CSV table of C-alpha atoms in Angstrom, one decimal:
chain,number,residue,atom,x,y,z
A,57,UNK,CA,140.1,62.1,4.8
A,58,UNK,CA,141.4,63.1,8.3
A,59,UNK,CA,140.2,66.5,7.9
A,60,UNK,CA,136.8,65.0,7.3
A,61,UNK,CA,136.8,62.7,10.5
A,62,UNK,CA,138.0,64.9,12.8
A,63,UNK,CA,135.3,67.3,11.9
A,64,UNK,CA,132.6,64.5,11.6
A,65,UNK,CA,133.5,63.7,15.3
A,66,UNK,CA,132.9,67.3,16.1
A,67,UNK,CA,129.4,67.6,14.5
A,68,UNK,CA,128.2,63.9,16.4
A,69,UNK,CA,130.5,60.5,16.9
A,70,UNK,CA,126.7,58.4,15.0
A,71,UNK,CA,126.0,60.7,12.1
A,72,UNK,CA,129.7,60.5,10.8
A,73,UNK,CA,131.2,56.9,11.3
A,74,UNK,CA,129.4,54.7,13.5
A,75,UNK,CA,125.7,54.8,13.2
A,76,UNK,CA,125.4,54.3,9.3
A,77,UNK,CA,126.9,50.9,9.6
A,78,UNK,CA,124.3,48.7,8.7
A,79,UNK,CA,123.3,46.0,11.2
A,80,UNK,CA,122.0,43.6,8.3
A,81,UNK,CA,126.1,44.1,7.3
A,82,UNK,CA,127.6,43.4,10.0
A,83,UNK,CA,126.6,45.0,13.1
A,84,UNK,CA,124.7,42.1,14.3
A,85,UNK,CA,127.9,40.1,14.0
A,86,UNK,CA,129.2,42.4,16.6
A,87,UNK,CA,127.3,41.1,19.3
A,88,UNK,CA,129.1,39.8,21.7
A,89,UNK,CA,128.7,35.2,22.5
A,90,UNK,CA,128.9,35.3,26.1
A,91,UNK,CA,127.6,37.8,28.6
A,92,UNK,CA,128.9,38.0,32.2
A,93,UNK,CA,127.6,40.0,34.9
A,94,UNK,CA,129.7,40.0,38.4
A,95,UNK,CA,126.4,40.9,40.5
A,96,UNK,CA,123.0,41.3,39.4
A,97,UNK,CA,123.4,45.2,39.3
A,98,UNK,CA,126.5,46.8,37.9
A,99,UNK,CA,127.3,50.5,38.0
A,100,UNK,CA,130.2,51.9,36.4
A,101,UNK,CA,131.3,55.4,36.8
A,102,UNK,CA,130.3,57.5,33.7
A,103,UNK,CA,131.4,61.1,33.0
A,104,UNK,CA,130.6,63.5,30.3
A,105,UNK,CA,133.4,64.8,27.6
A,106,UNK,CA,132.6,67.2,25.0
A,107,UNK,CA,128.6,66.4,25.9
A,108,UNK,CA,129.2,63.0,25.3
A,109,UNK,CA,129.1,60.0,28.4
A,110,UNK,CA,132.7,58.4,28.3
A,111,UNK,CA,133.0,55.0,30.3
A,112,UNK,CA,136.8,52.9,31.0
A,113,UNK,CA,137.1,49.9,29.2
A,114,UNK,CA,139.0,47.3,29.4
A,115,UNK,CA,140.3,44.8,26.5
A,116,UNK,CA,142.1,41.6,26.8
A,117,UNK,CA,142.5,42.3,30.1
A,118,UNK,CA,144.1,45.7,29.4
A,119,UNK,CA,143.4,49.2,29.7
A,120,UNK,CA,141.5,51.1,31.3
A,121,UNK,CA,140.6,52.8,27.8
A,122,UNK,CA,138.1,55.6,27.8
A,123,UNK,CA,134.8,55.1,24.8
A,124,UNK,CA,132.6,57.0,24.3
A,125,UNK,CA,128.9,55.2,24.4
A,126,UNK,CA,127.1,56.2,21.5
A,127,UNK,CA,123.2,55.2,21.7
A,128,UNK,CA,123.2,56.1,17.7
A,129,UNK,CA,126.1,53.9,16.6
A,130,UNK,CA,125.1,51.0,14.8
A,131,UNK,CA,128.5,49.1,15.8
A,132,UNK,CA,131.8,49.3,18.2
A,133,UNK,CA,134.6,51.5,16.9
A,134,UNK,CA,138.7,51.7,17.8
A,135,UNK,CA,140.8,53.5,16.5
A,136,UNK,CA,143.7,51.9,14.6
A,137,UNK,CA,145.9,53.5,16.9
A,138,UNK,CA,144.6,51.1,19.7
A,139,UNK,CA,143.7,48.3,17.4
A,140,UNK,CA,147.8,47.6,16.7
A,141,UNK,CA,148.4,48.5,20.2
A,142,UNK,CA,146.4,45.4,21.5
A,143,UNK,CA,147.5,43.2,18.5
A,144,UNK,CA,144.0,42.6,17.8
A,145,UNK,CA,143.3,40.3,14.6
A,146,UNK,CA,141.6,41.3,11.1
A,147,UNK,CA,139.2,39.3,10.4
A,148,UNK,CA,137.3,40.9,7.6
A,149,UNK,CA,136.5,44.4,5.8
A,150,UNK,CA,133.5,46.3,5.6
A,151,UNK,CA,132.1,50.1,4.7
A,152,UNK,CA,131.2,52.4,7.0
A,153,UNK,CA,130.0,56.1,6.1
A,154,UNK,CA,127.2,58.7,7.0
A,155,UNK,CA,123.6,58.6,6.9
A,156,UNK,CA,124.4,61.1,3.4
A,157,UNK,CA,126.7,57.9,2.1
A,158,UNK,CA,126.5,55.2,4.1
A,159,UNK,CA,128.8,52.7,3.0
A,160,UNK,CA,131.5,55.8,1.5
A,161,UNK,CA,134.2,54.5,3.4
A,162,UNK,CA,136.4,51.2,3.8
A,163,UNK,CA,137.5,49.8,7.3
A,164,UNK,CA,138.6,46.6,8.8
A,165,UNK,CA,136.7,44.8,10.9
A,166,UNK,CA,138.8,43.3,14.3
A,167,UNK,CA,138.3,40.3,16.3
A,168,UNK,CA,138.1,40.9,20.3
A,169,UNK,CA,138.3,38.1,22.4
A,170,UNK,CA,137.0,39.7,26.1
A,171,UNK,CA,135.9,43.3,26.9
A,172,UNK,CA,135.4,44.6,30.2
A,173,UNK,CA,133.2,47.5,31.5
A,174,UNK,CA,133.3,47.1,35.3
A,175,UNK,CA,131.9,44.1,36.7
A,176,UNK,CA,130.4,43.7,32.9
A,177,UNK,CA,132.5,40.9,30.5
A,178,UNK,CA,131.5,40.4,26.9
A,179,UNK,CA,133.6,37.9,25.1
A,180,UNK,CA,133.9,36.8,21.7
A,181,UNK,CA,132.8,39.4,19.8
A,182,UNK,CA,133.7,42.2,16.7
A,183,UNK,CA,135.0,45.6,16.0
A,184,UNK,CA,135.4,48.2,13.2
A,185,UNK,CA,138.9,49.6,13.3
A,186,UNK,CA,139.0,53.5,11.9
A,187,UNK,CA,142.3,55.0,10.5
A,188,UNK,CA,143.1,58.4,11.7
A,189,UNK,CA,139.7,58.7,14.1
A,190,UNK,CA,140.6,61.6,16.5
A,191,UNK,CA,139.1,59.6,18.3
A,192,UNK,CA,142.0,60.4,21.6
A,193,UNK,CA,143.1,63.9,20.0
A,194,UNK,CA,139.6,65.4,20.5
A,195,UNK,CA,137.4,63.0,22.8
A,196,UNK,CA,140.2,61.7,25.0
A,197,UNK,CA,138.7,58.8,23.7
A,198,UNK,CA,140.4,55.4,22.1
A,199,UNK,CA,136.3,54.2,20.6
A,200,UNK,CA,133.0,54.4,20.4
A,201,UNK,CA,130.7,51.2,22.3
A,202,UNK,CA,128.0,50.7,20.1
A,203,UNK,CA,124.5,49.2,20.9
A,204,UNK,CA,124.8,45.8,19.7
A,205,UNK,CA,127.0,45.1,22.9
A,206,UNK,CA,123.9,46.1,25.2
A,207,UNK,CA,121.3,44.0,23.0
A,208,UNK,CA,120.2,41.1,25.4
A,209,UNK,CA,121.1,43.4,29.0
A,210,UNK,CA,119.1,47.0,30.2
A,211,UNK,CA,121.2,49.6,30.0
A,212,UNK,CA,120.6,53.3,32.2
A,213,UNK,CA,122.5,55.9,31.6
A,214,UNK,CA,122.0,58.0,34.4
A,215,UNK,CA,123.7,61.6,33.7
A,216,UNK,CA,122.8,63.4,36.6
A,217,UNK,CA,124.7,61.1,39.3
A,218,UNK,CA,127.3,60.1,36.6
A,219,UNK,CA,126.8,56.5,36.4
A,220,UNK,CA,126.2,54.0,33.5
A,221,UNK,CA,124.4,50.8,35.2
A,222,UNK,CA,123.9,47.8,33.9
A,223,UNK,CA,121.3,44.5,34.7
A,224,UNK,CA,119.4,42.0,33.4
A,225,UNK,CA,115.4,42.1,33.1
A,226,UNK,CA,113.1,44.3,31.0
A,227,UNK,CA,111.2,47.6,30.8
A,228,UNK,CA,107.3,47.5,31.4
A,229,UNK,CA,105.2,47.6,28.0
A,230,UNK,CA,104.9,50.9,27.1
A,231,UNK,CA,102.6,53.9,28.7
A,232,UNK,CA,103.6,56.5,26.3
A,233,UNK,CA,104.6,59.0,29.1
A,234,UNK,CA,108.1,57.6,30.5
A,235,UNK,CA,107.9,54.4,28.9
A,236,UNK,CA,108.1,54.0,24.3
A,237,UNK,CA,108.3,51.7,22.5
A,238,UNK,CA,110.8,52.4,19.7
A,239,UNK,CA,111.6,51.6,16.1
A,240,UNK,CA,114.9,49.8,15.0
A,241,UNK,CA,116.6,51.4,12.7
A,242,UNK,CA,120.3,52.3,12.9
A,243,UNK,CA,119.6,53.2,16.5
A,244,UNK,CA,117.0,53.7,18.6
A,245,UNK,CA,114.2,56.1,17.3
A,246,UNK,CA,111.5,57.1,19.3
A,247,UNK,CA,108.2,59.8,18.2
A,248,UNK,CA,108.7,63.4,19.6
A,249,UNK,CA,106.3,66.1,19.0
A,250,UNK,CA,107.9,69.5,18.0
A,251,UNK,CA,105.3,72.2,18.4
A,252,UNK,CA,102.5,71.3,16.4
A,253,UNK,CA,104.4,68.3,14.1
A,254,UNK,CA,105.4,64.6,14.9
A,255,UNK,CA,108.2,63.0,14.1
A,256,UNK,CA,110.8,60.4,14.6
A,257,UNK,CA,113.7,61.4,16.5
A,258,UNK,CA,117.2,59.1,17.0
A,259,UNK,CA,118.3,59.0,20.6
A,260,UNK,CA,122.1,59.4,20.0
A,261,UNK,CA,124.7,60.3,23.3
A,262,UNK,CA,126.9,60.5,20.3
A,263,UNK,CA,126.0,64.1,19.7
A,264,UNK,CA,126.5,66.8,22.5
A,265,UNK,CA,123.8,69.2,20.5
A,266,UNK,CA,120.3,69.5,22.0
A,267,UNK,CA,117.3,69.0,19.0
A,268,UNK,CA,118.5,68.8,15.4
A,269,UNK,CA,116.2,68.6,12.5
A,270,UNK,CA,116.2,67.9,8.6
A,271,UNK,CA,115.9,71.6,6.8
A,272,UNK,CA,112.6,70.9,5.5
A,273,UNK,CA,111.5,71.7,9.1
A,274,UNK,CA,112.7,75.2,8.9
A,275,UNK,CA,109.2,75.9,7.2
A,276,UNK,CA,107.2,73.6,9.2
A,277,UNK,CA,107.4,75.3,12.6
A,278,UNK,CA,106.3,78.4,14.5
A,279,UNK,CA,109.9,80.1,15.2
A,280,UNK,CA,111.0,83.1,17.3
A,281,UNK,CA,112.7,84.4,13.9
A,282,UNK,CA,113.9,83.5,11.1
A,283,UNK,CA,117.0,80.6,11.1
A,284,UNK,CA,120.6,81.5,10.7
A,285,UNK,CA,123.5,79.7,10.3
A,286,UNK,CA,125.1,79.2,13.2
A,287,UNK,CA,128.0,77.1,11.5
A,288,UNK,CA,129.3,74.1,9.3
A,289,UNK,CA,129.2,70.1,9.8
A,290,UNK,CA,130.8,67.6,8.1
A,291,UNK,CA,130.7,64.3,7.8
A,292,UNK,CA,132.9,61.5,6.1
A,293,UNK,CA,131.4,62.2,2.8
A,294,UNK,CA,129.6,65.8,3.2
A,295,UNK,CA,130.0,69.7,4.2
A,296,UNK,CA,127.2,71.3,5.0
A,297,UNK,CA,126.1,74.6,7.0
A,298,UNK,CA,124.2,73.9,10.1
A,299,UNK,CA,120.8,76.7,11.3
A,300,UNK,CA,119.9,77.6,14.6
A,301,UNK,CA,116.0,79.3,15.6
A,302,UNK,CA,114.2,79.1,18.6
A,303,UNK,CA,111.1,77.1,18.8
A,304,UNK,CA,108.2,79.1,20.0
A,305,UNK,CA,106.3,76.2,21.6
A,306,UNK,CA,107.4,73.2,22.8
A,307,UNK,CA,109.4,69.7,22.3
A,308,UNK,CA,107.2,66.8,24.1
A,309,UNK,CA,109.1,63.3,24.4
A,310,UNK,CA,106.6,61.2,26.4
A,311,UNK,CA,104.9,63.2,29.4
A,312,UNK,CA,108.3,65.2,29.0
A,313,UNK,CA,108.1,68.9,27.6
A,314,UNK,CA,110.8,71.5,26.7
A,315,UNK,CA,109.4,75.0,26.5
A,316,UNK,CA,111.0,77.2,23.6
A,317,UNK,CA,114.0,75.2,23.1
A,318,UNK,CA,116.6,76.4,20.4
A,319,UNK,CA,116.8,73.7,17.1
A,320,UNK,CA,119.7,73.1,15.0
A,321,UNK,CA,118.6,72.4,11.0
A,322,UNK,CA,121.1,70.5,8.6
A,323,UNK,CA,121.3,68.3,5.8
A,324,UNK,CA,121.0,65.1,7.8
A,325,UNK,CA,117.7,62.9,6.9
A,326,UNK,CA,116.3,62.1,10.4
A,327,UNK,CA,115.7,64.4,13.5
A,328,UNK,CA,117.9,63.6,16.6
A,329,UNK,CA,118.0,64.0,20.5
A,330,UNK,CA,121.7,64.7,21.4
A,331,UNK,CA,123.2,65.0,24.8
A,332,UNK,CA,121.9,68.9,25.5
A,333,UNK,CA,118.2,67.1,26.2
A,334,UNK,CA,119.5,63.6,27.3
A,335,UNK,CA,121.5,65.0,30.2
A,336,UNK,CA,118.0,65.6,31.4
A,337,UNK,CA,117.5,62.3,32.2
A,338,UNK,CA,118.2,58.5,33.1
A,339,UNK,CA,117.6,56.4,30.5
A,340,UNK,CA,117.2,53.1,30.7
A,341,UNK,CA,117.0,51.2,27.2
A,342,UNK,CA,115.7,47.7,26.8
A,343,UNK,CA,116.6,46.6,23.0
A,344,UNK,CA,115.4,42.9,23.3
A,345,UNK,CA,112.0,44.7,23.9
A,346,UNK,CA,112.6,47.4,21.9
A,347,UNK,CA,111.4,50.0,24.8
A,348,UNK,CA,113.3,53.1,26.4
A,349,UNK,CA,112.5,54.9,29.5
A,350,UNK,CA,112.8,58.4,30.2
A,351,UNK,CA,113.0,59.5,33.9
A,352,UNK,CA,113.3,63.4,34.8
A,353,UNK,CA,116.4,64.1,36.9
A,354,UNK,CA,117.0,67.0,39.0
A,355,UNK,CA,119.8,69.3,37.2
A,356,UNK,CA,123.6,68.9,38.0
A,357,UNK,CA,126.9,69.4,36.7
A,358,UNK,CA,126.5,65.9,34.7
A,359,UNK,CA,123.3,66.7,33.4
A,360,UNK,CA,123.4,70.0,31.6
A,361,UNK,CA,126.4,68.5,29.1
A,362,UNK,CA,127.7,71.6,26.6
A,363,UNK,CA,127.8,70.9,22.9
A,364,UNK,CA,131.2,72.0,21.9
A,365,UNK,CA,132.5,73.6,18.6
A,366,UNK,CA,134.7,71.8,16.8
A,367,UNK,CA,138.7,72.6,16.5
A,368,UNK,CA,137.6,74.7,13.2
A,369,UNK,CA,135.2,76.7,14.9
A,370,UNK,CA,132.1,74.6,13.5
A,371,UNK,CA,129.2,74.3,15.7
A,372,UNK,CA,127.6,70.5,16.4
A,373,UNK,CA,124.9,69.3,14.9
C-alpha cells in the first residue's frame, strides 16, 4: 500500500487519492461554516514543487504547513503524520480511491476547527486523514487543499508572479475565449479541442504533466509518430504504462492555442490539464458560478513548472 501511494503521488496528487472522493459522500461536508477574509483582497505567496503550486497553512493556529492546492481533488487531505501531530479528532470513516476504483481504499475523516491561509480563515470544517501519504517525503508537503474550501470565494492562481489570491465576487458569464463555464464533476472540467476532436478535460494543479488523454485517443489524432511508452503510473488500485506522441496540430482551451504540444495516453477515463499548460496562466475559478478564467501570462520561472519522474523512475501522467 505505501508503494502504491507514493507512486500515485508521483503520477498526479487528484488521479490517486483525492479527486475520486465523491462530493455526494462527503466532500460537501468538507466545506468549511464560516468564511473570513482580513481585507477584501488576499494574496498569499505561492510557489511551485514538483510542478505542483504549494501554499503555507496554518491549523489551529499552528504551522506554517506547506499543501499542495489541487484544483482536481474532490476534498482536503493530511497526512496521518500531521493529523496526530495536531491532535485532531475522528469523527467518521470514509473511502477514498482512483478514478479506476474509486472508493478502494478506507480513511478517517478529521474534524478541524480553524484553518488559516494568510489573511484567509475557514472554521469549522472536515478532513480525510491518509496513512503513509508521502505526502512530506516527496512533495515537502504535510496535504492536499481541496476545492470544497474555495466554493463560495474566487480563487486565482497566478503562476507566473507566484501568488495564490483570494476575494469575494464572481466571474463574468461566459465568452468562450478566457471566460467557460464548466461542468461539476469531481473537479472542474472544462471543453478543449485537441486537433480536430472535442473533449472534456479536468483542470487539475495536482498533476505536474502537460495534456494527458484516455488511450482510445491514440487513434483519434493526427501524430508526429507513432506513441511510445514513455513510463509507468500507478495509482492506489492500478499499474499501468503511460504513452508519449506529439500532436501535429494544436490544443485550443478558449481563445488559447498550443501548437504541436507532446500528449501523455494512460488508462485513466477523462483527459486532464496538469501544471505543464496551467503555469501558462492565472486562473481565476468561480465554483458558485461554475465559471473559470484563463488569462495568458508572460513566461517565468513560476510559469513553466517541470513534471517530475517519480523516485522509481516513472514518468507523470
Amino acid at each position: 500500500m505505501r508503494k502504491a501511494l507514493l507512486a500515485a503521488l508521483a503520477t498526479g496528487l487528484s488521479a490517486a487519492i483525492s479527486a475520486a472522493q465523491d462530493p455526494g459522500m462527503h466532500g460537501e461536508d468538507q466545506r468549511p461554516q464560516h468564511i473570513e477574509l482580513a481585507t477584501p483582497d488576499v494574496t498569499v505567496p505561492m510557489h511551485i514543487e514538483k510542478g505542483r503550486p504549494v501554499v503555507d497553512v496554518l491549523i489551529a493556529g499552528k504551522g506554517p504547513f506547506p499543501f499542495v492546492l489541487d484544483t482536481g481533488a474532490g476534498g482536503t487531505v493530511l497526512g496521518a503524520d500531521l493529523v496526530q501531530e495536531l491532535g485532531l479528532p475522528t469523527i467518521g470513516e470514509v473511502r477514498i480511491g482512483d478514478p479506476i476504483n474509486p472508493h478502494g481504499l478506507a480513511a478517517k475523516q478529521v474534524r478541524i476547527d480553524r484553518l488559516a491561509i494568510g489573511g484567509l480563515t475557514l472554521s469549522d470544517l472536515s478532513a480525510t486523514a491518509v496513512e503513509n501519504s508521502g505526502f512530506r517525503e516527496h512533495l515537502g508537503a504535510r496535504g492536499v487543499l481541496g476545492m470544497p474550501l474555495f466554493g463560495e470565494i474566487l480563487l486565482t492562481l497566478d503562476y507566473s508572479e507566484g501568488q495564490l489570491r483570494i476575494a469575494r465576487g464572481e466571474l463574468p458569464d461566459p465568452d468562450g475565449k478566457e471566460v467557460l463555464g464548466f461542468q461539476r464533476a469531481h473537479g472542474i472540467r472544462v471543453p478543449i479541442t485537441v486537433g480536430p476532436v472535442t473533449i472534456d478535460a479536468d483542470v487539475d494543479t495536482g498533476s505536474p504533466a502537460a495534456v494527458s488523454l484516455p488511450e482510445e485517443y491514440m487513434e483519434k489524432l493526427p501524430l508526429e509518430g507513432k506513441p511510445v511508452q514513455v513510463g509507468k503510473a500507478r495509482t492506489v488500485t492500478a499499474e499501468f504504462p503511460v504513452y508519449g506522441a506529439t500532436l501535429k496540430g494544436a490544443v485550443q482551451i478558449g481563445a488559447h492555442r498550443l501548437e504541436n504540444p507532446s500528449l501523455r495516453f494512460n488508462r485513466l477515463p477523462n483527459a486532464n490539464l496538469g501544471g505543464e499548460v496551467l503555469g501558462r496562466f492565472a486562473i481565476t475559478i468561480d465554483q458558485r458560478n461554475r465559471r473559470i478564467r484563463f488569462t495568458e501570462k508572460p513566461s517565468g520561472p513560476a510559469a513553466a513548472p517541470t513534471a517530475a519522474a517519480s523516485p522509481t523512475g516513472n514518468t507523470t501522467r
